[in-house]
mmCIF file of C-alpha atoms and ligand atoms in Angstrom:
data_model
loop_
_atom_site.group_PDB
_atom_site.id
_atom_site.type_symbol
_atom_site.label_atom_id
_atom_site.label_comp_id
_atom_site.label_asym_id
_atom_site.label_seq_id
_atom_site.Cartn_x
_atom_site.Cartn_y
_atom_site.Cartn_z
ATOM 1 C CA MET A 1 15.082 26.940 16.297
ATOM 2 C CA LYS A 2 14.698 23.926 18.596
ATOM 3 C CA GLN A 3 10.985 24.580 18.734
ATOM 4 C CA LEU A 4 10.806 24.612 14.922
ATOM 5 C CA LEU A 5 12.704 21.315 14.660
ATOM 6 C CA LYS A 6 10.306 19.748 17.135
ATOM 7 C CA ILE A 7 7.270 20.816 15.126
ATOM 8 C CA PHE A 8 8.916 19.555 11.949
ATOM 9 C CA ALA A 9 9.654 16.166 13.578
ATOM 10 C CA TRP A 10 6.030 15.928 14.669
ATOM 11 C CA ILE A 11 4.749 16.654 11.177
ATOM 12 C CA VAL A 12 7.074 14.066 9.627
ATOM 13 C CA GLY A 13 6.032 11.558 12.292
ATOM 14 C CA VAL A 14 2.349 12.112 11.591
ATOM 15 C CA ILE A 15 2.885 11.752 7.836
ATOM 16 C CA ILE A 16 4.847 8.504 8.307
ATOM 17 C CA LEU A 17 2.125 7.134 10.591
ATOM 18 C CA PHE A 18 -0.526 8.115 8.078
ATOM 19 C CA VAL A 19 1.336 6.461 5.187
ATOM 20 C CA LEU A 20 1.972 3.298 7.216
ATOM 21 C CA GLY A 21 -1.672 3.270 8.277
ATOM 22 C CA PHE A 22 -2.847 3.604 4.673
ATOM 23 C CA VAL A 23 -0.445 0.923 3.425
ATOM 24 C CA SER A 24 -1.588 -1.551 6.082
ATOM 25 C CA PHE A 25 -5.223 -0.660 5.343
ATOM 26 C CA VAL A 26 -4.619 -1.442 1.648
ATOM 27 C CA PHE A 27 -2.875 -4.752 2.368
ATOM 28 C CA LEU A 28 -5.549 -5.844 4.842
ATOM 29 C CA LYS A 29 -8.512 -4.806 2.782
ATOM 30 C CA TRP A 30 -7.741 -5.134 -0.964
ATOM 31 C CA ASP A 31 -8.625 -8.835 -1.067
ATOM 32 C CA GLN A 32 -12.108 -8.317 0.421
ATOM 33 C CA LYS A 33 -14.782 -10.683 -0.848
ATOM 34 C CA TYR A 34 -18.316 -9.898 -1.937
ATOM 35 C CA ASP A 35 -21.479 -11.934 -1.886
ATOM 36 C CA ALA A 36 -24.817 -11.992 -3.724
ATOM 37 C CA PRO A 37 -27.405 -14.735 -4.196
ATOM 38 C CA TYR A 38 -26.716 -17.005 -7.181
ATOM 39 C CA PRO A 39 -29.123 -16.261 -10.056
ATOM 40 C CA GLU A 40 -31.563 -19.099 -10.696
ATOM 41 C CA ILE A 41 -30.251 -19.799 -14.146
ATOM 42 C CA ARG A 42 -29.557 -23.287 -15.478
ATOM 43 C CA ALA A 43 -27.716 -24.438 -18.573
ATOM 44 C CA SER A 44 -29.645 -26.647 -20.961
ATOM 45 C CA SER A 45 -28.780 -29.202 -23.614
ATOM 46 C CA ASP A 46 -31.508 -27.823 -25.873
ATOM 47 C CA SER A 47 -29.951 -27.282 -29.321
ATOM 48 C CA THR A 48 -31.834 -24.006 -29.961
ATOM 49 C CA MET A 49 -30.411 -22.549 -26.761
ATOM 50 C CA ILE A 50 -26.884 -23.776 -27.498
ATOM 51 C CA ALA A 51 -27.102 -22.205 -30.963
ATOM 52 C CA ARG A 52 -28.360 -18.906 -29.516
ATOM 53 C CA GLY A 53 -25.514 -18.967 -26.964
ATOM 54 C CA LYS A 54 -22.924 -19.624 -29.646
ATOM 55 C CA TYR A 55 -24.275 -16.763 -31.755
ATOM 56 C CA LEU A 56 -24.069 -14.353 -28.815
ATOM 57 C CA VAL A 57 -20.576 -15.486 -27.735
ATOM 58 C CA TYR A 58 -18.998 -15.061 -31.197
ATOM 59 C CA GLY A 59 -21.263 -12.205 -32.328
ATOM 60 C CA PRO A 60 -22.922 -9.385 -30.382
ATOM 61 C CA ALA A 61 -21.676 -10.254 -26.845
ATOM 62 C CA HIS A 62 -18.114 -10.685 -28.250
ATOM 63 C CA CYS A 63 -16.876 -12.916 -25.402
ATOM 64 C CA ALA A 64 -14.722 -14.888 -27.844
ATOM 65 C CA GLY A 65 -12.141 -12.231 -28.776
ATOM 66 C CA CYS A 66 -11.433 -11.278 -25.147
ATOM 67 C CA HIS A 67 -11.353 -14.853 -23.869
ATOM 68 C CA ASN A 68 -8.470 -15.909 -26.109
ATOM 69 C CA PRO A 69 -4.767 -15.092 -26.203
ATOM 70 C CA PRO A 70 -3.947 -11.945 -28.214
ATOM 71 C CA GLU A 71 -2.405 -13.936 -31.086
ATOM 72 C CA ARG A 72 -5.708 -15.812 -31.585
ATOM 73 C CA ALA A 73 -8.084 -12.967 -30.788
ATOM 74 C CA LEU A 74 -8.350 -11.616 -34.327
ATOM 75 C CA GLU A 75 -8.873 -15.039 -35.888
ATOM 76 C CA VAL A 76 -11.669 -15.738 -33.426
ATOM 77 C CA GLU A 77 -13.159 -12.323 -33.943
ATOM 78 C CA ASN A 78 -13.190 -12.910 -37.675
ATOM 79 C CA GLY A 79 -15.382 -15.957 -37.413
ATOM 80 C CA ILE A 80 -13.136 -18.927 -36.763
ATOM 81 C CA ASP A 81 -14.893 -20.865 -34.009
ATOM 82 C CA LEU A 82 -11.964 -21.607 -31.705
ATOM 83 C CA PRO A 83 -12.793 -22.563 -28.103
ATOM 84 C CA LEU A 84 -12.592 -19.861 -25.427
ATOM 85 C CA ILE A 85 -9.320 -20.876 -23.779
ATOM 86 C CA GLY A 86 -8.667 -17.524 -22.046
ATOM 87 C CA GLY A 87 -5.375 -15.674 -21.795
ATOM 88 C CA GLY A 88 -6.390 -12.243 -23.045
ATOM 89 C CA GLU A 89 -4.254 -9.665 -21.203
ATOM 90 C CA PHE A 90 -5.381 -6.179 -20.315
ATOM 91 C CA ASP A 91 -2.503 -4.048 -19.093
ATOM 92 C CA PHE A 92 -4.217 -1.191 -17.233
ATOM 93 C CA ASP A 93 -2.942 1.324 -14.653
ATOM 94 C CA PRO A 94 -4.272 -0.809 -11.742
ATOM 95 C CA GLY A 95 -2.529 -3.992 -12.966
ATOM 96 C CA ILE A 96 -2.653 -6.835 -15.470
ATOM 97 C CA ILE A 97 -6.139 -8.286 -15.790
ATOM 98 C CA ARG A 98 -6.245 -11.722 -17.467
ATOM 99 C CA SER A 99 -9.353 -13.270 -19.027
ATOM 100 C CA ARG A 100 -10.158 -16.795 -17.857
ATOM 101 C CA ASN A 101 -10.431 -20.157 -19.629
ATOM 102 C CA LEU A 102 -14.167 -20.612 -20.321
ATOM 103 C CA THR A 103 -14.019 -24.156 -21.699
ATOM 104 C CA PRO A 104 -15.494 -26.890 -19.473
ATOM 105 C CA ASP A 105 -12.057 -28.196 -18.410
ATOM 106 C CA MET A 106 -12.318 -29.398 -14.779
ATOM 107 C CA GLU A 107 -8.919 -28.154 -13.680
ATOM 108 C CA THR A 108 -8.291 -24.886 -15.516
ATOM 109 C CA GLY A 109 -11.683 -23.958 -16.999
ATOM 110 C CA ILE A 110 -15.259 -23.545 -15.789
ATOM 111 C CA GLY A 111 -15.806 -27.307 -15.377
ATOM 112 C CA LYS A 112 -15.895 -27.019 -11.596
ATOM 113 C CA LEU A 113 -18.046 -23.886 -11.485
ATOM 114 C CA THR A 114 -21.811 -24.219 -11.107
ATOM 115 C CA ASP A 115 -24.209 -22.528 -13.550
ATOM 116 C CA GLY A 116 -25.092 -20.114 -10.736
ATOM 117 C CA GLU A 117 -21.448 -19.155 -10.259
ATOM 118 C CA VAL A 118 -20.961 -18.364 -13.950
ATOM 119 C CA ALA A 119 -24.302 -16.515 -14.093
ATOM 120 C CA ARG A 120 -23.320 -14.430 -11.038
ATOM 121 C CA VAL A 121 -20.150 -13.244 -12.807
ATOM 122 C CA MET A 122 -22.330 -11.897 -15.614
ATOM 123 C CA ARG A 123 -25.161 -10.536 -13.431
ATOM 124 C CA ASN A 124 -23.332 -9.197 -10.392
ATOM 125 C CA SER A 125 -19.660 -8.938 -11.439
ATOM 126 C CA ILE A 126 -18.675 -11.209 -8.544
ATOM 127 C CA GLY A 127 -16.149 -13.959 -9.344
ATOM 128 C CA HIS A 128 -16.721 -17.565 -8.273
ATOM 129 C CA ASP A 129 -14.208 -16.877 -5.472
ATOM 130 C CA GLY A 130 -16.046 -13.745 -4.303
ATOM 131 C CA ARG A 131 -13.592 -11.263 -5.820
ATOM 132 C CA PRO A 132 -14.948 -8.195 -7.596
ATOM 133 C CA ILE A 133 -14.569 -8.683 -11.341
ATOM 134 C CA PHE A 134 -12.858 -5.865 -13.232
ATOM 135 C CA PRO A 135 -15.659 -3.979 -15.065
ATOM 136 C CA LEU A 136 -15.079 -5.189 -18.626
ATOM 137 C CA MET A 137 -18.224 -7.282 -18.936
ATOM 138 C CA PRO A 138 -21.371 -5.145 -18.694
ATOM 139 C CA PHE A 139 -23.879 -7.987 -19.053
ATOM 140 C CA GLN A 140 -25.778 -7.278 -15.795
ATOM 141 C CA ASN A 141 -29.081 -6.614 -17.566
ATOM 142 C CA MET A 142 -28.920 -9.480 -20.067
ATOM 143 C CA SER A 143 -32.094 -11.622 -20.163
ATOM 144 C CA ASP A 144 -32.338 -14.884 -18.222
ATOM 145 C CA TYR A 145 -32.781 -16.744 -21.499
ATOM 146 C CA ASP A 146 -29.652 -15.289 -23.075
ATOM 147 C CA VAL A 147 -27.480 -15.845 -19.984
ATOM 148 C CA ALA A 148 -28.717 -19.454 -19.828
ATOM 149 C CA SER A 149 -28.058 -19.873 -23.572
ATOM 150 C CA ILE A 150 -24.496 -18.592 -23.228
ATOM 151 C CA ILE A 151 -23.720 -20.944 -20.340
ATOM 152 C CA SER A 152 -25.315 -23.803 -22.301
ATOM 153 C CA PHE A 153 -22.970 -23.090 -25.188
ATOM 154 C CA LEU A 154 -19.895 -22.744 -22.942
ATOM 155 C CA ARG A 155 -20.657 -26.153 -21.437
ATOM 156 C CA SER A 156 -20.982 -27.712 -24.915
ATOM 157 C CA GLN A 157 -17.410 -26.780 -25.930
ATOM 158 C CA LYS A 158 -14.566 -29.240 -25.970
ATOM 159 C CA PRO A 159 -12.625 -28.947 -22.669
ATOM 160 C CA VAL A 160 -9.140 -27.476 -23.161
ATOM 161 C CA ASN A 161 -6.551 -27.636 -20.402
ATOM 162 C CA ASN A 162 -4.994 -24.171 -20.379
ATOM 163 C CA PHE A 163 -3.825 -22.644 -17.132
ATOM 164 C CA ILE A 164 -4.097 -18.853 -16.905
ATOM 165 C CA GLU A 165 -2.061 -16.905 -14.361
ATOM 166 C CA PRO A 166 -4.308 -14.972 -11.974
ATOM 167 C CA THR A 167 -5.069 -11.300 -12.453
ATOM 168 C CA GLU A 168 -2.356 -9.193 -10.766
ATOM 169 C CA TYR A 169 -3.129 -5.871 -9.152
ATOM 170 C CA ASN A 170 -0.273 -3.466 -8.357
ATOM 171 C CA PHE A 171 -0.359 -1.089 -5.369
ATOM 172 C CA LEU A 172 -2.600 1.396 -7.164
ATOM 173 C CA GLY A 173 -4.993 -1.445 -8.078
ATOM 174 C CA LYS A 174 -4.977 -2.778 -4.531
ATOM 175 C CA ALA A 175 -5.661 0.714 -3.154
ATOM 176 C CA ILE A 176 -8.584 1.090 -5.587
ATOM 177 C CA LEU A 177 -9.960 -2.279 -4.451
ATOM 178 C CA ALA A 178 -9.418 -1.513 -0.737
ATOM 179 C CA LEU A 179 -11.262 1.796 -1.088
ATOM 180 C CA GLY A 180 -14.121 -0.037 -2.827
ATOM 181 C CA LEU A 181 -13.747 1.940 -6.085
ATOM 182 C CA ILE A 182 -13.980 -1.294 -8.093
ATOM 183 C CA LYS A 183 -17.106 -2.694 -6.565
ATOM 184 C CA PRO A 184 -19.368 -5.365 -8.013
ATOM 185 C CA GLU A 185 -22.393 -3.903 -9.776
ATOM 186 C CA GLY A 186 -25.668 -5.755 -10.095
ATOM 187 C CA PRO A 187 -28.530 -5.219 -12.564
ATOM 188 C CA GLU A 188 -30.325 -1.837 -12.638
ATOM 189 C CA MET A 189 -33.676 -3.566 -12.245
ATOM 190 C CA THR A 190 -34.977 -7.110 -12.607
ATOM 191 C CA PRO A 191 -33.532 -8.265 -15.957
ATOM 192 C CA PRO A 192 -36.044 -9.440 -18.586
ATOM 193 C CA LYS A 193 -36.830 -13.167 -18.816
ATOM 194 C CA LYS A 194 -36.535 -13.093 -22.588
ATOM 195 C CA VAL A 195 -36.512 -10.356 -25.242
ATOM 196 C CA ASP A 196 -38.216 -11.094 -28.583
ATOM 197 C CA ILE A 197 -35.808 -11.311 -31.498
ATOM 198 C CA GLU A 198 -37.375 -8.936 -34.031
ATOM 199 C CA VAL A 199 -36.626 -5.707 -35.888
ATOM 200 C CA SER A 200 -37.861 -3.440 -33.079
ATOM 201 C CA GLU A 201 -36.545 -0.517 -31.026
ATOM 202 C CA VAL A 202 -37.034 -2.601 -27.878
ATOM 203 C CA TYR A 203 -34.718 -5.372 -29.091
ATOM 204 C CA GLY A 204 -32.256 -2.797 -30.482
ATOM 205 C CA LYS A 205 -32.143 -1.013 -27.133
ATOM 206 C CA TYR A 206 -31.503 -4.315 -25.379
ATOM 207 C CA LEU A 207 -28.632 -5.241 -27.728
ATOM 208 C CA ALA A 208 -26.969 -1.811 -27.714
ATOM 209 C CA ASN A 209 -27.103 -1.477 -23.908
ATOM 210 C CA SER A 210 -27.123 -4.943 -22.360
ATOM 211 C CA VAL A 211 -25.397 -7.251 -24.857
ATOM 212 C CA ALA A 212 -23.066 -5.540 -27.355
ATOM 213 C CA ASN A 213 -22.021 -2.619 -25.115
ATOM 214 C CA CYS A 214 -22.256 0.004 -27.885
ATOM 215 C CA VAL A 215 -23.214 2.383 -25.056
ATOM 216 C CA GLY A 216 -20.025 1.699 -23.083
ATOM 217 C CA CYS A 217 -17.719 2.959 -25.841
ATOM 218 C CA HIS A 218 -19.913 5.462 -27.694
ATOM 219 C CA SER A 219 -20.606 7.713 -24.693
ATOM 220 C CA PRO A 220 -18.550 10.253 -22.748
ATOM 221 C CA ARG A 221 -17.231 8.582 -19.571
ATOM 222 C CA ASP A 222 -14.710 9.004 -16.805
ATOM 223 C CA LEU A 223 -12.174 6.278 -17.569
ATOM 224 C CA MET A 224 -11.082 5.913 -13.929
ATOM 225 C CA THR A 225 -14.551 5.207 -12.508
ATOM 226 C CA GLY A 226 -16.465 4.251 -15.673
ATOM 227 C CA GLU A 227 -19.184 6.803 -14.861
ATOM 228 C CA PHE A 228 -21.121 8.415 -17.735
ATOM 229 C CA THR A 229 -20.273 12.116 -17.896
ATOM 230 C CA GLY A 230 -22.562 13.198 -20.749
ATOM 231 C CA PRO A 231 -25.476 12.018 -22.906
ATOM 232 C CA LYS A 232 -25.294 8.331 -23.829
ATOM 233 C CA PHE A 233 -24.401 7.463 -27.458
ATOM 234 C CA SER A 234 -23.106 11.010 -28.126
ATOM 235 C CA GLY A 235 -19.546 9.678 -28.625
ATOM 236 C CA GLY A 236 -16.215 11.234 -27.675
ATOM 237 C CA LEU A 237 -14.549 8.446 -25.683
ATOM 238 C CA GLU A 238 -10.832 8.198 -26.468
ATOM 239 C CA PHE A 239 -8.700 5.059 -26.699
ATOM 240 C CA GLU A 240 -5.003 4.439 -27.213
ATOM 241 C CA GLU A 241 -4.379 0.713 -26.909
ATOM 242 C CA VAL A 242 -1.337 0.774 -29.156
ATOM 243 C CA PRO A 243 1.019 3.742 -28.649
ATOM 244 C CA GLY A 244 0.478 6.316 -31.394
ATOM 245 C CA ALA A 245 -2.838 4.807 -32.542
ATOM 246 C CA LYS A 246 -5.364 7.090 -30.905
ATOM 247 C CA PHE A 247 -9.089 6.610 -31.546
ATOM 248 C CA ILE A 248 -12.230 8.488 -30.664
ATOM 249 C CA THR A 249 -15.788 7.173 -30.891
ATOM 250 C CA PRO A 250 -18.276 8.913 -33.206
ATOM 251 C CA ASN A 251 -21.605 10.353 -32.083
ATOM 252 C CA LEU A 252 -24.308 7.737 -32.831
ATOM 253 C CA THR A 253 -27.318 9.934 -31.993
ATOM 254 C CA PRO A 254 -29.364 11.107 -35.017
ATOM 255 C CA ASP A 255 -28.135 14.709 -34.840
ATOM 256 C CA PRO A 256 -28.148 16.005 -38.445
ATOM 257 C CA GLU A 257 -24.970 18.082 -38.007
ATOM 258 C CA THR A 258 -22.698 16.043 -35.736
ATOM 259 C CA GLY A 259 -24.145 12.489 -35.700
ATOM 260 C CA ILE A 260 -22.637 10.174 -38.316
ATOM 261 C CA LEU A 261 -25.808 8.098 -38.747
ATOM 262 C CA ALA A 262 -28.122 10.944 -39.748
ATOM 263 C CA SER A 263 -27.043 10.578 -43.374
ATOM 264 C CA TRP A 264 -26.960 6.730 -43.339
ATOM 265 C CA THR A 265 -29.959 4.659 -44.386
ATOM 266 C CA GLU A 266 -30.751 1.455 -42.518
ATOM 267 C CA ASP A 267 -29.150 -0.506 -45.384
ATOM 268 C CA THR A 268 -25.989 1.639 -45.272
ATOM 269 C CA PHE A 269 -25.691 0.873 -41.557
ATOM 270 C CA VAL A 270 -26.140 -2.892 -42.059
ATOM 271 C CA GLU A 271 -23.586 -2.939 -44.887
ATOM 272 C CA ARG A 272 -21.095 -0.846 -42.919
ATOM 273 C CA ILE A 273 -21.142 -3.144 -39.863
ATOM 274 C CA LYS A 274 -21.019 -6.259 -42.066
ATOM 275 C CA ALA A 275 -17.976 -4.863 -43.920
ATOM 276 C CA GLY A 276 -15.927 -4.935 -40.703
ATOM 277 C CA ARG A 277 -12.808 -3.145 -39.626
ATOM 278 C CA ILE A 278 -11.079 -0.261 -41.434
ATOM 279 C CA TYR A 279 -8.500 0.647 -38.771
ATOM 280 C CA GLU A 280 -6.167 -2.163 -37.753
ATOM 281 C CA TYR A 281 -5.992 -1.225 -34.065
ATOM 282 C CA SER A 282 -9.524 0.052 -33.485
ATOM 283 C CA PRO A 283 -10.789 -1.242 -30.131
ATOM 284 C CA MET A 284 -14.265 -1.879 -31.554
ATOM 285 C CA PRO A 285 -14.760 -5.661 -31.968
ATOM 286 C CA TRP A 286 -15.611 -5.293 -35.662
ATOM 287 C CA GLY A 287 -15.011 -8.967 -36.484
ATOM 288 C CA SER A 288 -17.574 -10.167 -33.941
ATOM 289 C CA PHE A 289 -20.117 -7.501 -34.865
ATOM 290 C CA SER A 290 -19.749 -8.253 -38.593
ATOM 291 C CA GLN A 291 -21.197 -11.670 -37.794
ATOM 292 C CA MET A 292 -24.379 -10.196 -36.382
ATOM 293 C CA ASP A 293 -27.674 -11.139 -38.044
ATOM 294 C CA GLU A 294 -29.473 -8.570 -40.133
ATOM 295 C CA VAL A 295 -32.420 -8.583 -37.706
ATOM 296 C CA ASP A 296 -30.120 -7.537 -34.874
ATOM 297 C CA LEU A 297 -28.408 -4.812 -36.921
ATOM 298 C CA ARG A 298 -31.707 -3.371 -38.174
ATOM 299 C CA ALA A 299 -33.063 -3.353 -34.609
ATOM 300 C CA ILE A 300 -29.963 -1.472 -33.362
ATOM 301 C CA TYR A 301 -30.253 1.095 -36.172
ATOM 302 C CA ARG A 302 -33.914 1.743 -35.356
ATOM 303 C CA TYR A 303 -33.127 2.179 -31.691
ATOM 304 C CA LEU A 304 -30.253 4.596 -32.378
ATOM 305 C CA MET A 305 -32.468 6.631 -34.722
ATOM 306 C CA SER A 306 -35.113 6.862 -31.978
ATOM 307 C CA LEU A 307 -32.708 8.570 -29.545
ATOM 308 C CA ASP A 308 -32.841 12.315 -28.862
ATOM 309 C CA PRO A 309 -30.339 14.023 -31.173
ATOM 310 C CA VAL A 310 -27.352 15.374 -29.234
ATOM 311 C CA SER A 311 -25.063 17.972 -30.779
ATOM 312 C CA ASN A 312 -21.494 16.812 -30.073
ATOM 313 C CA LYS A 313 -18.932 17.391 -32.798
ATOM 314 C CA ILE A 314 -16.237 14.700 -32.852
ATOM 315 C CA GLU A 315 -13.024 15.376 -34.765
ATOM 316 C CA LEU A 316 -11.124 12.330 -36.087
ATOM 317 C CA THR A 317 -7.815 11.757 -34.291
ATOM 318 C CA ASP A 318 -4.561 12.333 -36.229
ATOM 319 C CA HIS A 319 -4.078 8.559 -36.452
ATOM 320 C CA MET A 320 -7.554 8.068 -37.950
ATOM 321 C CA LYS A 321 -6.971 10.915 -40.471
ATOM 322 C CA GLU A 322 -3.676 9.350 -41.562
ATOM 323 C CA VAL A 323 -5.225 5.909 -42.134
ATOM 324 C CA LYS A 324 -8.079 7.502 -44.125
ATOM 325 C CA LYS A 325 -5.618 9.477 -46.258
ATOM 326 C CA SER A 326 -3.468 6.471 -47.082
ATOM 327 C CA GLU A 327 -6.433 4.432 -48.308
HETATM 328 C C1 HEC B 401 -13.687 -6.837 -22.974
HETATM 329 C C2 HEC B 401 -13.187 -8.177 -22.733
HETATM 330 C C3 HEC B 401 -14.141 -9.232 -22.210
HETATM 331 C C4 HEC B 401 -15.352 -9.597 -22.741
HETATM 332 C C5 HEC B 401 -16.082 -8.980 -23.931
HETATM 333 C C6 HEC B 401 -15.809 -10.720 -21.955
HETATM 334 N N1 HEC B 401 -14.927 -11.008 -20.946
HETATM 335 FE FE1 HEC B 401 -15.170 -12.383 -19.437
HETATM 336 N N2 HEC B 401 -13.476 -11.761 -18.550
HETATM 337 C C7 HEC B 401 -12.616 -10.805 -19.053
HETATM 338 C C8 HEC B 401 -11.526 -10.592 -18.117
HETATM 339 C C9 HEC B 401 -10.351 -9.656 -18.310
HETATM 340 C C10 HEC B 401 -11.763 -11.465 -17.006
HETATM 341 C C11 HEC B 401 -10.953 -11.563 -15.715
HETATM 342 C C12 HEC B 401 -11.487 -10.482 -14.784
HETATM 343 C C13 HEC B 401 -10.835 -10.411 -13.433
HETATM 344 O O1 HEC B 401 -9.960 -11.215 -13.141
HETATM 345 O O2 HEC B 401 -11.237 -9.501 -12.675
HETATM 346 C C14 HEC B 401 -12.990 -12.186 -17.330
HETATM 347 C C15 HEC B 401 -13.543 -13.152 -16.495
HETATM 348 C C16 HEC B 401 -14.659 -13.927 -16.813
HETATM 349 C C17 HEC B 401 -15.162 -15.020 -16.019
HETATM 350 C C18 HEC B 401 -14.491 -15.644 -14.819
HETATM 351 C C19 HEC B 401 -14.919 -15.201 -13.478
HETATM 352 C C20 HEC B 401 -14.312 -16.044 -12.392
HETATM 353 O O3 HEC B 401 -15.068 -16.425 -11.515
HETATM 354 O O4 HEC B 401 -13.094 -16.301 -12.393
HETATM 355 C C21 HEC B 401 -16.273 -15.502 -16.685
HETATM 356 C C22 HEC B 401 -17.172 -16.665 -16.257
HETATM 357 C C23 HEC B 401 -16.447 -14.706 -17.876
HETATM 358 N N3 HEC B 401 -15.453 -13.747 -17.935
HETATM 359 C C24 HEC B 401 -17.455 -14.885 -18.814
HETATM 360 C C25 HEC B 401 -17.656 -14.083 -19.946
HETATM 361 C C26 HEC B 401 -18.752 -14.245 -20.888
HETATM 362 C C27 HEC B 401 -19.789 -15.329 -20.809
HETATM 363 C C28 HEC B 401 -18.633 -13.251 -21.824
HETATM 364 C C29 HEC B 401 -19.547 -12.919 -22.984
HETATM 365 C C30 HEC B 401 -20.990 -12.875 -22.675
HETATM 366 C C31 HEC B 401 -17.435 -12.489 -21.484
HETATM 367 N N4 HEC B 401 -16.868 -13.031 -20.357
HETATM 368 C C32 HEC B 401 -16.998 -11.383 -22.207
HETATM 369 C C33 HEC B 401 -12.762 -10.098 -20.256
HETATM 370 C C34 HEC B 401 -13.888 -10.121 -21.076
HETATM 371 C C1 HEC B 402 -14.774 -1.333 -27.360
HETATM 372 C C2 HEC B 402 -15.331 -0.091 -27.831
HETATM 373 C C3 HEC B 402 -16.449 -0.087 -28.855
HETATM 374 C C4 HEC B 402 -17.622 -0.816 -28.832
HETATM 375 C C5 HEC B 402 -18.063 -1.869 -27.835
HETATM 376 C C6 HEC B 402 -18.395 -0.348 -29.961
HETATM 377 N N1 HEC B 402 -17.708 0.599 -30.662
HETATM 378 FE FE1 HEC B 402 -18.295 1.480 -32.401
HETATM 379 N N2 HEC B 402 -16.508 2.418 -32.556
HETATM 380 C C7 HEC B 402 -15.514 2.396 -31.595
HETATM 381 C C8 HEC B 402 -14.397 3.216 -32.057
HETATM 382 C C9 HEC B 402 -13.113 3.485 -31.279
HETATM 383 C C10 HEC B 402 -14.747 3.730 -33.334
HETATM 384 C C11 HEC B 402 -13.898 4.619 -34.250
HETATM 385 C C12 HEC B 402 -12.875 3.763 -34.981
HETATM 386 C C13 HEC B 402 -13.485 2.814 -35.984
HETATM 387 O O1 HEC B 402 -14.270 3.247 -36.839
HETATM 388 O O2 HEC B 402 -13.169 1.601 -35.908
HETATM 389 C C14 HEC B 402 -16.085 3.191 -33.616
HETATM 390 C C15 HEC B 402 -16.780 3.452 -34.793
HETATM 391 C C16 HEC B 402 -18.108 3.107 -35.020
HETATM 392 C C17 HEC B 402 -18.879 3.483 -36.184
HETATM 393 C C18 HEC B 402 -18.395 4.343 -37.350
HETATM 394 C C19 HEC B 402 -17.814 3.536 -38.450
HETATM 395 C C20 HEC B 402 -17.454 4.400 -39.660
HETATM 396 O O3 HEC B 402 -17.220 3.818 -40.710
HETATM 397 O O4 HEC B 402 -17.387 5.634 -39.548
HETATM 398 C C21 HEC B 402 -20.143 2.942 -36.017
HETATM 399 C C22 HEC B 402 -21.314 3.057 -36.965
HETATM 400 C C23 HEC B 402 -20.136 2.216 -34.766
HETATM 401 N N3 HEC B 402 -18.893 2.344 -34.182
HETATM 402 C C24 HEC B 402 -21.230 1.553 -34.233
HETATM 403 C C25 HEC B 402 -21.177 0.727 -33.101
HETATM 404 C C26 HEC B 402 -22.260 -0.117 -32.671
HETATM 405 C C27 HEC B 402 -23.618 -0.198 -33.341
HETATM 406 C C28 HEC B 402 -21.831 -0.792 -31.561
HETATM 407 C C29 HEC B 402 -22.549 -1.882 -30.787
HETATM 408 C C30 HEC B 402 -23.078 -2.979 -31.581
HETATM 409 C C31 HEC B 402 -20.462 -0.354 -31.298
HETATM 410 N N4 HEC B 402 -20.109 0.570 -32.259
HETATM 411 C C32 HEC B 402 -19.672 -0.820 -30.257
HETATM 412 C C33 HEC B 402 -15.537 1.716 -30.397
HETATM 413 C C34 HEC B 402 -16.522 0.805 -30.011
#
């Protein structure tokens, strides 16, 4: 009996030591900083570049909806050009992630950041303070010209003093950071200098993958790590941002049986995106995308139609069926 108690005490002791060790590891390591060279990208006061940047921010790259408080997000998404004052809140399992003020205010915005610091957030997911940026902004492969245009536009906004509380990670979030599971990701290869704006598969591929993030939502993925777990654009990712309002993304590959686009003409696609949102709580930034130019939409359609068809049947969620029925 005594012997048994002794063994038990040892086991408990080892577990306590292990837990204490892990907790101290997390507290020592979660705040680790990362480094990468600053991209050689400079903002410009050229009006063509500022206009291109503005188009991307409010349209395909949809920065504007996320970088505003929730009560303004829809207005901005629907085409009202409010400045990007930050304050979007993302309440995830690892903590509350808050989008930053992107107006050129010196104290609370990006006024004090260099062009290289802002560009590095987009290219390498490393914050100006070296922290890994939560993977919500997959712009790593955006062209030099477009990144420079976006920063040029951000700098041209009116500065707005709006302090945003820092992002707060809970213990789970800190453990994920300490273990390096949220790690800054750089570009897959050298990003293009500039991509020609034309109705081509090449431009469509660039928009769908490196600017508008159609790929991020319309593909099967592991939501903990973000890894792709099946063919890209074959749909099936589930969302539930508002309790009870569950969504699933359709298959965008040209599979005649299970892909929704196989029966859409290029004009149907353009009209559908321009028409905007059907479901109130859909996570897709419909407002921003409805402001996309026809050239961009036609290019995306051509790219999607050039993909290998993947058979992946997606059933509407109960919430989506109900909304459709009540129309
Ligand atoms: C899906 C929502 C979302 C979109 C889209 C988005 N952002 Fe962000 N952004 C965030 C969040 C959330 C943070 C804070 C992340 C953190 O604290 O880890 C952030 C942080 C930043 C930062 C601050 C980094 C720092 O050093 O503090 C910059 C700069 C930035 N975003 C620029 C952009 C630009 C430019 C675009 C469009 C090309 C964009 N964002 C699109 C959500 C978004
Ligand atoms: C943040 C996630 C997200 C992003 C980014 C996103 N989508 Fe979606 N998409 C969804 C969800 C969820 C649905 C299903 C609900 C709905 O129709 O709003 C959807 C539905 C669709 C539909 C079907 C609409 C219909 O009437 O049946 C099309 C077409 C579409 N998306 C195309 C795109 C394209 C093209 C892009 C990139 C330009 C894109 N999506 C980016 C989440 C996203």
